GROMACS .gro file of C-alpha atoms in nm:
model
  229
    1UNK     CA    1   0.000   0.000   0.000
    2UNK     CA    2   0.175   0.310  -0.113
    3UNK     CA    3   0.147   0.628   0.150
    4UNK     CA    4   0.117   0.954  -0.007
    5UNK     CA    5   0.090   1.103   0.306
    6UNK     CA    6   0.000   1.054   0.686
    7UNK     CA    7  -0.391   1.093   0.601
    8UNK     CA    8  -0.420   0.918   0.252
    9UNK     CA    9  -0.350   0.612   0.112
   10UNK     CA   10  -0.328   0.447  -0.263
   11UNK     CA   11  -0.669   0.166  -0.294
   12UNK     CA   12  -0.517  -0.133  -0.445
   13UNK     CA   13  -0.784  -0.195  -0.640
   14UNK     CA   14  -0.872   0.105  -0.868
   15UNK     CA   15  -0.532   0.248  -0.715
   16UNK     CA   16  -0.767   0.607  -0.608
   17UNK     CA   17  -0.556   0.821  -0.329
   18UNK     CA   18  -0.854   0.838  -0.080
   19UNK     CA   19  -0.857   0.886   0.362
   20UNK     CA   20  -0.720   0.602   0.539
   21UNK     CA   21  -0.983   0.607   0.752
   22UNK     CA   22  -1.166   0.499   0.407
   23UNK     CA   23  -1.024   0.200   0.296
   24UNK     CA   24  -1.107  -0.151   0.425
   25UNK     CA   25  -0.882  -0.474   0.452
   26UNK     CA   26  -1.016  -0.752   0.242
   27UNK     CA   27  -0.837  -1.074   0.283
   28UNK     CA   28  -0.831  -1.251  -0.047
   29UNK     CA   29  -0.825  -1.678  -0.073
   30UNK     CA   30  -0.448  -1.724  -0.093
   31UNK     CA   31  -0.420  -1.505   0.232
   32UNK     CA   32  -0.301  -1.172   0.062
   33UNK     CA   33  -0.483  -0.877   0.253
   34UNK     CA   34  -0.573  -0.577  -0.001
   35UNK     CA   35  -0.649  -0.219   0.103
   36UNK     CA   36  -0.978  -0.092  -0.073
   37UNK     CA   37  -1.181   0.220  -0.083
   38UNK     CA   38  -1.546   0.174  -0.025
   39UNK     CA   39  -1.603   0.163  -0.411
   40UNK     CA   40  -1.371  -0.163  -0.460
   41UNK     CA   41  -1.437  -0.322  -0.135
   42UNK     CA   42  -1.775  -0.465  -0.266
   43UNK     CA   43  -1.583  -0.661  -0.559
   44UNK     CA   44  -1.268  -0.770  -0.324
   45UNK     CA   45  -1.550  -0.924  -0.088
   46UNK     CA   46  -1.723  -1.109  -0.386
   47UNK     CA   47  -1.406  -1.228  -0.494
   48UNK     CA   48  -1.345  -1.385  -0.167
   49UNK     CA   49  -1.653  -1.529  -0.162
   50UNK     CA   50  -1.620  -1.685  -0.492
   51UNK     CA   51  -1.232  -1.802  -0.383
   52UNK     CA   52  -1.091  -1.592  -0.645
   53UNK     CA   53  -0.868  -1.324  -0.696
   54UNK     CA   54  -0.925  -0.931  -0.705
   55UNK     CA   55  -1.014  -0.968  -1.085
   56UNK     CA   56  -1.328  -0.725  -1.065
   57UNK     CA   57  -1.136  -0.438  -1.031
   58UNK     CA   58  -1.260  -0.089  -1.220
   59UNK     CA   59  -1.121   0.218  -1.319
   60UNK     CA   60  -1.184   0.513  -1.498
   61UNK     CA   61  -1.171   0.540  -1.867
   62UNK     CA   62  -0.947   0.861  -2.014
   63UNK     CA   63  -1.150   0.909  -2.332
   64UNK     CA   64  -1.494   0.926  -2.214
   65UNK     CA   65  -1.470   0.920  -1.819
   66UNK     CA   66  -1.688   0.602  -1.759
   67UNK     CA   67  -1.558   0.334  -1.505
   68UNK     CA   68  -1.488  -0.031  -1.641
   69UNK     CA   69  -1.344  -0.327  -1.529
   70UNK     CA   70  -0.974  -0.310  -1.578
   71UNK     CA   71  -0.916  -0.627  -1.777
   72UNK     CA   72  -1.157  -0.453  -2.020
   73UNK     CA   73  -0.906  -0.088  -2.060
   74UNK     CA   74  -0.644  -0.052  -2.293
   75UNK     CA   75  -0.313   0.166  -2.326
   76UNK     CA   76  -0.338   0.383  -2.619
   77UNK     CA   77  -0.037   0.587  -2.681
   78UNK     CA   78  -0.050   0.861  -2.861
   79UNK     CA   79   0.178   1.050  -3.099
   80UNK     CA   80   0.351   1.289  -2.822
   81UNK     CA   81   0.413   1.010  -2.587
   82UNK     CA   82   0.132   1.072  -2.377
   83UNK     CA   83  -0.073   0.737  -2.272
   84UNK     CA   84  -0.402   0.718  -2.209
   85UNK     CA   85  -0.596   0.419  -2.072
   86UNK     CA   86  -0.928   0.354  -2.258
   87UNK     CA   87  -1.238   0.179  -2.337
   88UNK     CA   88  -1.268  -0.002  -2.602
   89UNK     CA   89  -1.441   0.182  -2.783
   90UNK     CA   90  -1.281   0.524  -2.701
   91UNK     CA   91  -0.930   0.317  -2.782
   92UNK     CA   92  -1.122   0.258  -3.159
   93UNK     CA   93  -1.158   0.566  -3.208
   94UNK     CA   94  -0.837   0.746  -3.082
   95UNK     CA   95  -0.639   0.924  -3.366
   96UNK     CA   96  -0.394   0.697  -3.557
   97UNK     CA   97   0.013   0.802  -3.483
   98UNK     CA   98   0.179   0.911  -3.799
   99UNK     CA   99   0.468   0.667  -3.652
  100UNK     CA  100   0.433   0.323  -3.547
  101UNK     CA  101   0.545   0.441  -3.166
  102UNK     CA  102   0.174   0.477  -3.027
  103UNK     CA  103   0.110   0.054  -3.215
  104UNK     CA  104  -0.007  -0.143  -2.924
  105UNK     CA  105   0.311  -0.324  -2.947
  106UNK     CA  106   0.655  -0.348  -3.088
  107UNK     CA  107   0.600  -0.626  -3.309
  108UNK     CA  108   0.281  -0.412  -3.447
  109UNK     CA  109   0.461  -0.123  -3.450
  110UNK     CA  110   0.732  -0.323  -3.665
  111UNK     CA  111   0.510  -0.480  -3.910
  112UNK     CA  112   0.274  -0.120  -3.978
  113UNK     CA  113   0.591   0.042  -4.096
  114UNK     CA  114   0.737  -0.264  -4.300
  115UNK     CA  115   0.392  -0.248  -4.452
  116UNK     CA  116   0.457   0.134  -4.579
  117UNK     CA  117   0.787   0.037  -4.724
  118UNK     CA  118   0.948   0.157  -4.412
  119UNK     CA  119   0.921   0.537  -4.553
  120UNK     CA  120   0.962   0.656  -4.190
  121UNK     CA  121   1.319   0.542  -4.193
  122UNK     CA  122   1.433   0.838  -4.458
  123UNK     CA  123   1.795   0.716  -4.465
  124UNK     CA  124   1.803   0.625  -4.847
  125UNK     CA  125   2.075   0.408  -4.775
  126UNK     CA  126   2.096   0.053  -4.881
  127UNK     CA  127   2.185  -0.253  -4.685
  128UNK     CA  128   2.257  -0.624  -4.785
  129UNK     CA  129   2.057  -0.876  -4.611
  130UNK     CA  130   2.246  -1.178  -4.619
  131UNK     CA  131   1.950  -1.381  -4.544
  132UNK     CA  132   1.836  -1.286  -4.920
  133UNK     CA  133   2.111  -1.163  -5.065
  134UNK     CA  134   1.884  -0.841  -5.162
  135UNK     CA  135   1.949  -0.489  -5.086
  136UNK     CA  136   1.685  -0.288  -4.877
  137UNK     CA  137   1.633   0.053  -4.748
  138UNK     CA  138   1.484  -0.050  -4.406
  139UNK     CA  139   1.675  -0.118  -4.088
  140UNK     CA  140   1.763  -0.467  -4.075
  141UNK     CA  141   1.575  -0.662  -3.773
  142UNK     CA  142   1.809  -0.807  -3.483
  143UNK     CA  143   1.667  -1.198  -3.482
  144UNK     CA  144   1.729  -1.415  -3.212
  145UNK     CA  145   1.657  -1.774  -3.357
  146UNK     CA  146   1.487  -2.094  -3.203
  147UNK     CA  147   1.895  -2.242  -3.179
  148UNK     CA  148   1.982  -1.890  -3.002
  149UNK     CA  149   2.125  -1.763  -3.298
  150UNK     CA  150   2.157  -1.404  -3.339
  151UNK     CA  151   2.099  -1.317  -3.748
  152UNK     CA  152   1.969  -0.983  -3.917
  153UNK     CA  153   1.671  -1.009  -4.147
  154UNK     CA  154   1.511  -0.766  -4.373
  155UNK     CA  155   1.115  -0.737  -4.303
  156UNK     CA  156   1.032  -0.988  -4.567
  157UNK     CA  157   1.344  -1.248  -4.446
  158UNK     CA  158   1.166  -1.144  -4.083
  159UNK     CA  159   0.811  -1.215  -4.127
  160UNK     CA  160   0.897  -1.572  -4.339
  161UNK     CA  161   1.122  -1.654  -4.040
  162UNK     CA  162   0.791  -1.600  -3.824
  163UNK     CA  163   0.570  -1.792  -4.030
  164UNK     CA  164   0.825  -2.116  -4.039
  165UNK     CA  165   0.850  -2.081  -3.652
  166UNK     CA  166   1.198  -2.035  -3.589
  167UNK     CA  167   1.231  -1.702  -3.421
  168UNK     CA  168   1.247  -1.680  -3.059
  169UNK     CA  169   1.298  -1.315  -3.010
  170UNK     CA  170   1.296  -0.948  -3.178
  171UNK     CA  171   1.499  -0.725  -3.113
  172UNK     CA  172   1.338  -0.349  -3.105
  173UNK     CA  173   1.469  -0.146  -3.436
  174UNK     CA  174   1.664   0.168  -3.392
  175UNK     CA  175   1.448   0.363  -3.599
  176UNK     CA  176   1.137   0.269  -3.348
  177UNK     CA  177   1.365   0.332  -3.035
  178UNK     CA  178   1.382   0.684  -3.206
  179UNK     CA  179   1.057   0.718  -3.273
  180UNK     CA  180   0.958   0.620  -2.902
  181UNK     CA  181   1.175   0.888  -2.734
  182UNK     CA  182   1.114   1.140  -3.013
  183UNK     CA  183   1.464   1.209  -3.143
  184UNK     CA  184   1.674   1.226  -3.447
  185UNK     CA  185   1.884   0.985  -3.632
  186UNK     CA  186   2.126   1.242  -3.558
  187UNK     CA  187   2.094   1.246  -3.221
  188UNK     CA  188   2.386   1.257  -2.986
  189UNK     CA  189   2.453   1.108  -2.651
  190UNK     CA  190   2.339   1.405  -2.444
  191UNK     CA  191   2.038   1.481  -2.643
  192UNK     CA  192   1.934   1.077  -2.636
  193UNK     CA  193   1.980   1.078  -2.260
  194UNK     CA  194   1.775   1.388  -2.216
  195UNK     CA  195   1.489   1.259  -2.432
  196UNK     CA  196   1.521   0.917  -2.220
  197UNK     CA  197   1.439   1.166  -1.884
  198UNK     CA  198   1.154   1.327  -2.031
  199UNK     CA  199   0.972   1.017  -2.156
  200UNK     CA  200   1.043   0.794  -1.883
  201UNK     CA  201   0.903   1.034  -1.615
  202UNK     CA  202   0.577   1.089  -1.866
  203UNK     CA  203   0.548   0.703  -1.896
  204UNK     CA  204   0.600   0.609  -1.501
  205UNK     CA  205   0.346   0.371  -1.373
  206UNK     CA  206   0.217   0.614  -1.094
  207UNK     CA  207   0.181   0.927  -1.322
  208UNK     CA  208  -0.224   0.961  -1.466
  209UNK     CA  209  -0.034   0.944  -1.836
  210UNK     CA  210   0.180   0.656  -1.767
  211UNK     CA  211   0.146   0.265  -1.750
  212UNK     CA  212   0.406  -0.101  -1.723
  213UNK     CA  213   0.376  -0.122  -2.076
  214UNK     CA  214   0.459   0.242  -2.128
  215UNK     CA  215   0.724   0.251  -1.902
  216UNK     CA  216   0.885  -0.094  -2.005
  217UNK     CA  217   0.865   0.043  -2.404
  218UNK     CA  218   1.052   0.363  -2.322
  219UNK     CA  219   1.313   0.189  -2.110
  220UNK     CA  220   1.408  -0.048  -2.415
  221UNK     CA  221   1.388   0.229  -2.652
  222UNK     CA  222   1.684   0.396  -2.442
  223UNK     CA  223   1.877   0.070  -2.390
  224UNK     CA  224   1.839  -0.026  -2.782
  225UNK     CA  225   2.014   0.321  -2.860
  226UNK     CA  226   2.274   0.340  -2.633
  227UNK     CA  227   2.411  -0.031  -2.750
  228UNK     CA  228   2.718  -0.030  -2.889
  229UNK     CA  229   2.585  -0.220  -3.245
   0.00000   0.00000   0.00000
């Protein structure tokens, strides 16, 4: 249970700051005790009840204010960075990113801009893949195979490595590191690291415009560009 101060407390179920003196302890099945405010309490003691866990949990949507179960919000992130958590609906109908860094994932991220010819990339220049022999324009993918073998693919070597079931792991493309923190291909060090700062603290868990998934992208955005290859 996370303080904010001597008076208030975070509820661990729609994670509200309200009055200690208005939360409850609910002890769940497997003997973990959660603190709830009087709105959650209802759905820890069902749970209990029902020997299950805490799944009934609700919070509010950022699009259109409403209050829904958790397991039913989504992170949207949009073009500046900022995340929102939404219904699904409201998440349907939040503006498309010019970029692929507001896909609901890296691997949809990857695939949006291989399917535009990777015109994001604006390099121009042209690298073998020696999967193919063919030269591209996009950013070769970092592969780590089924055999933990570490090859680079171009998109199309990537997505027929998929399909016959023999990669393990992706490694997150420069360009979409860059696109995450909002910097330059010609970025230096300093200017990387500063980017890092500002994103990180917009993308923390317990900021409103944060979330894990958030935070966890912008973390291996920063680690992907300050790798030595």
């Amino acid at each position: 249970m996370a303080v904010a101060d001597d008076r208030q407390a975070g509820c661990e179920g729609c994670g509200r700051t309200v009055p200690l003196e208005d939360l409850t302890t609910v002890t769940m099945p497997d003997g973990e005790r959660v603190a709830c405010c009087p709105r959650c309490e209802p759905h820890a003691r069902e749970a209990a009840r029902k020997c299950s866990s805490l799944d009934q949990r609700r919070a509010a949507c950022d699009g259109c204010t409403g209050t829904f179960l958790e397991t039913e919000l989504e992170d949207v992130v949009l073009e500046d960075g900022t995340v929102l958590v939404c219904c699904p609906s409201c998440a349907r109908e939040a503006p498309e990113p010019e970029g692929d860094a507001g896909a609901a994932s890296a691997e949809d991220g990857e695939r949006a801009a291989a399917d535009r010819g990777d015109e994001a990339e604006g390099s121009g220049e042209e690298t073998l893949c020696l999967q193919c022999n063919e030269w591209v324009t996009a950013e070769l993918f970092r592969v780590t195979t089924i055999d933990d073998r570490t090859e680079k693919f171009c998109p199309t070597c990537k997505e027929r490595a998929e399909a016959d079931g023999i990669v393990k792991d992706v490694d997150m493309r420069k360009t979409k590191a860059r696109e995450v923190l909002g910097v330059e291909a010609d970025a230096t060090d300093d200017e990387i690291k500063t980017a890092f700062h500002r994103q990180v603290k917009r993308a923390h868990p317990d900021r409103e415009s944060g979330s894990k998934s958030a935070f966890k992208l912008v973390r291996e955005a920063y680690e992907r560009l300050t790798e030595d290859d």
